[in-house]
mmCIF file of C-alpha atoms in Angstrom:
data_model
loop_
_atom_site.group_PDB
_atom_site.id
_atom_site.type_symbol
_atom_site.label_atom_id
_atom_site.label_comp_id
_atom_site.label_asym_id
_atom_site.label_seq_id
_atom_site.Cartn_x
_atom_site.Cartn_y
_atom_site.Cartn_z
ATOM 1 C CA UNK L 1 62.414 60.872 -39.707
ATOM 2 C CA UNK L 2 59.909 61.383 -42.221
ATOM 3 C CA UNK L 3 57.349 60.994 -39.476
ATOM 4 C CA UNK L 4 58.803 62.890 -36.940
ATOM 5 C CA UNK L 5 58.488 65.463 -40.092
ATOM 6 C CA UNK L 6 54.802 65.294 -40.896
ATOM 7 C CA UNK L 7 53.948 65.445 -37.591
ATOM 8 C CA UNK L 8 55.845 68.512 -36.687
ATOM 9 C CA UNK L 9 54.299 70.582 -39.559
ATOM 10 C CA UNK L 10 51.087 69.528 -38.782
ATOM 11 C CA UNK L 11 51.451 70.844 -35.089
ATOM 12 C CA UNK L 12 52.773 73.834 -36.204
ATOM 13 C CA UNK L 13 49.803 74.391 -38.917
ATOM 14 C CA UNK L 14 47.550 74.109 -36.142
ATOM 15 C CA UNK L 15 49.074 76.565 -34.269
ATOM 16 C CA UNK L 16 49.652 79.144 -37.363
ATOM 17 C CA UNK L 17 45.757 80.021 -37.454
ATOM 18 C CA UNK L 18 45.503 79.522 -41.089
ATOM 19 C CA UNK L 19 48.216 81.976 -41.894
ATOM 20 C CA UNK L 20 51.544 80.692 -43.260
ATOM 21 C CA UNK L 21 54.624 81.792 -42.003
ATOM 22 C CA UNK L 22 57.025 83.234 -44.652
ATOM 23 C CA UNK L 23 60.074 83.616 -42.842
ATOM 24 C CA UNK L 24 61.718 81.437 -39.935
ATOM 25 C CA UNK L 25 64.247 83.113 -37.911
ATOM 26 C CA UNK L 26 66.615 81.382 -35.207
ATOM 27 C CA UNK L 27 67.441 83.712 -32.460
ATOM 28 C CA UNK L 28 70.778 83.246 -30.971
ATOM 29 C CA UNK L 29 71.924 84.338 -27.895
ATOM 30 C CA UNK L 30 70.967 88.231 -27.278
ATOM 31 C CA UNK L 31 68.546 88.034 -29.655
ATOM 32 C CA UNK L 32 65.767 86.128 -27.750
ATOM 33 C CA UNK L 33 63.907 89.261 -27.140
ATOM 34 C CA UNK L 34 63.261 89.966 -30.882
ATOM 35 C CA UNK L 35 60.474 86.496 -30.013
ATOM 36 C CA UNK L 36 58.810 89.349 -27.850
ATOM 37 C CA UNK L 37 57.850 92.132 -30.953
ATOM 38 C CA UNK L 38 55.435 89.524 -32.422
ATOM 39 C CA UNK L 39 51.757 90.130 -32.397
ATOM 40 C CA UNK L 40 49.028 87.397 -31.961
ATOM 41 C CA UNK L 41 52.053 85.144 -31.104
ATOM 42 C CA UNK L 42 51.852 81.604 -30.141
ATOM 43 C CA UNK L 43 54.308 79.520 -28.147
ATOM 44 C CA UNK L 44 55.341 75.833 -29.031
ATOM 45 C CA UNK L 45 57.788 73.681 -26.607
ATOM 46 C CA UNK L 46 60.268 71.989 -28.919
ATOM 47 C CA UNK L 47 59.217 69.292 -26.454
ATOM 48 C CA UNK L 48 55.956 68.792 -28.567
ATOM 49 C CA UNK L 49 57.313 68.842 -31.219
ATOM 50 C CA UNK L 50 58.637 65.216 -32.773
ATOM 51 C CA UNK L 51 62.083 64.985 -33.534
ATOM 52 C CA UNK L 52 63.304 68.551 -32.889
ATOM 53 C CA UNK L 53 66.171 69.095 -30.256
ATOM 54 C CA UNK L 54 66.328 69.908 -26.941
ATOM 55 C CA UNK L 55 69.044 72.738 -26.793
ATOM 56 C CA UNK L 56 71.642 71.545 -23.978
ATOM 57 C CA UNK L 57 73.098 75.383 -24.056
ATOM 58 C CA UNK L 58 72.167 77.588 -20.825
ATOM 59 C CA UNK L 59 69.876 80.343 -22.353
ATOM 60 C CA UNK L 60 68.911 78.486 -25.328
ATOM 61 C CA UNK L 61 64.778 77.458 -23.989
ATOM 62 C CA UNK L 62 63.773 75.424 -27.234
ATOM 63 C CA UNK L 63 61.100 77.390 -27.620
ATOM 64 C CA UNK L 64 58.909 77.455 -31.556
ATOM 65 C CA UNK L 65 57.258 81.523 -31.740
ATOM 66 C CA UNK L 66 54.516 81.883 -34.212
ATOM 67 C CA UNK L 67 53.321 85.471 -35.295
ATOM 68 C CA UNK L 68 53.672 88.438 -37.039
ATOM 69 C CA UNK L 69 56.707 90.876 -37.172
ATOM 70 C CA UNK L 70 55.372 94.085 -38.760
ATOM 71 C CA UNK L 71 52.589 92.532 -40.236
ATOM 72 C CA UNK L 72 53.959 89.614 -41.645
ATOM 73 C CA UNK L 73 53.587 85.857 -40.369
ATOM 74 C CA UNK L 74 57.143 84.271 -38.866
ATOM 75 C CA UNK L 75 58.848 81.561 -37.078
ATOM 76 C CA UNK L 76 60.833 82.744 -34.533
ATOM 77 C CA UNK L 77 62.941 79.692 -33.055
ATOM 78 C CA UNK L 78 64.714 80.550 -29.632
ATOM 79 C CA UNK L 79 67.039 77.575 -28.690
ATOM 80 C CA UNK L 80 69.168 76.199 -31.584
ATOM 81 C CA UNK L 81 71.548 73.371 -31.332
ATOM 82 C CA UNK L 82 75.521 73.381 -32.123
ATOM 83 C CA UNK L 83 78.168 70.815 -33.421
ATOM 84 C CA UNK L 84 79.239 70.639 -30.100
ATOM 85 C CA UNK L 85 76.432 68.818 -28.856
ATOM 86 C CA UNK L 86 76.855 66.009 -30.640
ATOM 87 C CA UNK L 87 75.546 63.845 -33.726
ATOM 88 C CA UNK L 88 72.573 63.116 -32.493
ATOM 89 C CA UNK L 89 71.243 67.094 -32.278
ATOM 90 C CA UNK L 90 72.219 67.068 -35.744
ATOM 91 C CA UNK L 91 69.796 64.532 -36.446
ATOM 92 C CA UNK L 92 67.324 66.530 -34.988
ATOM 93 C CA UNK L 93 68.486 69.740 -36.297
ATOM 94 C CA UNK L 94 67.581 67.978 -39.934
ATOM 95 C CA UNK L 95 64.138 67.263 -38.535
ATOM 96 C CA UNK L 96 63.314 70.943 -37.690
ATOM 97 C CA UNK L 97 64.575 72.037 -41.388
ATOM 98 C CA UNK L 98 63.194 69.654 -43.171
ATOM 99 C CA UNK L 99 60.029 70.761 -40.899
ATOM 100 C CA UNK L 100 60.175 74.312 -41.766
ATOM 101 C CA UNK L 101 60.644 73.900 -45.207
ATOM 102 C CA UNK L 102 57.446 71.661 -44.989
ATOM 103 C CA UNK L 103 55.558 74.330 -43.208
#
């Protein structure tokens, strides 16, 4: 896991263009379109990104959003995971925490 953790960040500090993000935010359903305000924004698939989950929910894309909401640099994750899913997307779900925390 610890792996899957290291290289995560360091994907996402690629993307981030030197500025780190303060605040992550996970957009439920409805409020996808909030991914849309950000300015110089950045997409990341979960999919390239080690160890995070693949959301199994219809509307949920898995989709990492890196920019700036009025000015200051966020996270925006569209796609999260529920219990429902099963044990293994909690695994993951402790991946991208432990990720974002890193970040």
């Amino acid at each position: 896991m610890t792996t899957q953790i290291e290289q995560s960040k360091n994907v996402i500090l690629e993307k981030c263009g030197g500025e780190i993000p303060k605040i992550a935010i996970t957009l439920g359903s409805g409020l996808g379109e909030l991914a849309q305000s950000l300015t110089d924004a950045t997409i990341i698939q979960y999919s390239d990104l080690p160890g995070f989950p693949t959301p199994s929910v219809q509307g949920h894309v898995g989709e990492l959003h890196i920019g700036k909401l009025n000015g200051v640099p966020v996270i925006c994750l569209k796609g999260r995971v529920h219990l429902y899913e099963g044990l293994d997307k909690i695994a993951n779900l402790k991946v991208m925490i432990r990720t974002l925390k890193a970040v």
